[in-house]
Amino acid sequence: MAMAYKSWLLIIFVIPIHIFWVWHVQKEENYMIDKFGSAYADYMNTIGQFFPRFTVDRENS
């Protein structure tokens, strides 16, 4: 979007925020694995990290 508006200022702000967000989510996921163990790791395999997965789990349906 920043490129469409030719806004370098927007690009300069979005990249660091994106890097921080990815780092923060990974840190939080590691914390949750430490707290809840393999149950959370199994849960992570069924969901997307940032966006929901829209696949059908035919094994459990």
Short mmCIF file of the C-alpha atoms (twelve columns), coordinates in Angstrom:
data_MODEL
# 
_entry.id   MODEL 
# 
loop_
_atom_site.group_PDB 
_atom_site.id 
_atom_site.type_symbol 
_atom_site.label_atom_id 
_atom_site.label_alt_id 
_atom_site.label_comp_id 
_atom_site.label_asym_id 
_atom_site.label_seq_id 
_atom_site.Cartn_x 
_atom_site.Cartn_y 
_atom_site.Cartn_z 
_atom_site.pdbx_PDB_model_num 
ATOM 1  C CA . MET A 1  0.000   0.000   0.000  1 
ATOM 2  C CA . ALA A 2  2.864   2.306   0.786  1 
ATOM 3  C CA . MET A 3  4.272   1.737   -2.691 1 
ATOM 4  C CA . ALA A 4  0.901   2.536   -4.272 1 
ATOM 5  C CA . TYR A 5  0.878   5.878   -2.478 1 
ATOM 6  C CA . LYS A 6  4.648   6.310   -2.971 1 
ATOM 7  C CA . SER A 7  5.052   6.926   0.731  1 
ATOM 8  C CA . TRP A 8  8.571   6.097   1.878  1 
ATOM 9  C CA . LEU A 9  7.685   7.247   5.369  1 
ATOM 10 C CA . LEU A 10 5.021   4.549   5.579  1 
ATOM 11 C CA . ILE A 11 7.507   1.921   4.369  1 
ATOM 12 C CA . ILE A 12 10.046  3.073   6.963  1 
ATOM 13 C CA . PHE A 13 7.495   2.559   9.755  1 
ATOM 14 C CA . VAL A 14 5.899   -0.658  8.496  1 
ATOM 15 C CA . ILE A 15 9.096   -2.715  8.148  1 
ATOM 16 C CA . PRO A 16 10.286  -2.290  11.774 1 
ATOM 17 C CA . ILE A 17 6.762   -2.865  13.097 1 
ATOM 18 C CA . HIS A 18 6.497   -6.059  11.048 1 
ATOM 19 C CA . ILE A 19 9.879   -7.308  12.298 1 
ATOM 20 C CA . PHE A 20 8.910   -6.549  15.900 1 
ATOM 21 C CA . TRP A 21 5.505   -8.237  15.505 1 
ATOM 22 C CA . VAL A 22 7.018   -11.452 14.089 1 
ATOM 23 C CA . TRP A 23 9.608   -11.514 16.889 1 
ATOM 24 C CA . HIS A 24 6.947   -10.908 19.543 1 
ATOM 25 C CA . VAL A 25 4.617   -13.630 18.242 1 
ATOM 26 C CA . GLN A 26 7.444   -16.181 18.134 1 
ATOM 27 C CA . LYS A 27 8.495   -15.245 21.668 1 
ATOM 28 C CA . GLU A 28 4.905   -15.614 22.877 1 
ATOM 29 C CA . GLU A 29 4.539   -18.991 21.150 1 
ATOM 30 C CA . ASN A 30 7.689   -20.257 22.873 1 
ATOM 31 C CA . TYR A 31 6.309   -19.076 26.217 1 
ATOM 32 C CA . MET A 32 3.036   -20.907 25.586 1 
ATOM 33 C CA . ILE A 33 4.896   -24.102 24.662 1 
ATOM 34 C CA . ASP A 34 6.894   -23.844 27.901 1 
ATOM 35 C CA . LYS A 35 3.698   -23.303 29.888 1 
ATOM 36 C CA . PHE A 36 1.358   -25.823 28.225 1 
ATOM 37 C CA . GLY A 37 3.792   -28.273 26.628 1 
ATOM 38 C CA . SER A 38 2.937   -30.574 23.776 1 
ATOM 39 C CA . ALA A 39 -0.778  -29.743 23.964 1 
ATOM 40 C CA . TYR A 40 -0.021  -26.222 22.740 1 
ATOM 41 C CA . ALA A 41 2.456   -27.485 20.145 1 
ATOM 42 C CA . ASP A 42 -0.287  -29.749 18.768 1 
ATOM 43 C CA . TYR A 43 -2.692  -26.800 18.777 1 
ATOM 44 C CA . MET A 44 -0.168  -24.701 16.847 1 
ATOM 45 C CA . ASN A 45 -0.145  -27.357 14.125 1 
ATOM 46 C CA . THR A 46 -3.872  -26.861 13.567 1 
ATOM 47 C CA . ILE A 47 -3.898  -23.051 13.279 1 
ATOM 48 C CA . GLY A 48 -1.991  -20.443 11.303 1 
ATOM 49 C CA . GLN A 49 0.531   -18.175 12.957 1 
ATOM 50 C CA . PHE A 50 -0.969  -14.935 11.639 1 
ATOM 51 C CA . PHE A 51 -3.963  -15.929 9.537  1 
ATOM 52 C CA . PRO A 52 -6.481  -18.733 10.055 1 
ATOM 53 C CA . ARG A 53 -6.109  -21.900 8.032  1 
ATOM 54 C CA . PHE A 54 -9.137  -22.799 6.003  1 
ATOM 55 C CA . THR A 55 -8.252  -26.436 5.392  1 
ATOM 56 C CA . VAL A 56 -10.536 -29.284 6.326  1 
ATOM 57 C CA . ASP A 57 -9.177  -31.875 8.736  1 
ATOM 58 C CA . ARG A 58 -10.666 -34.964 7.124  1 
ATOM 59 C CA . GLU A 59 -9.181  -37.268 9.762  1 
ATOM 60 C CA . ASN A 60 -11.249 -35.754 12.596 1 
ATOM 61 C CA . SER A 61 -14.444 -34.963 10.653 1 
# 
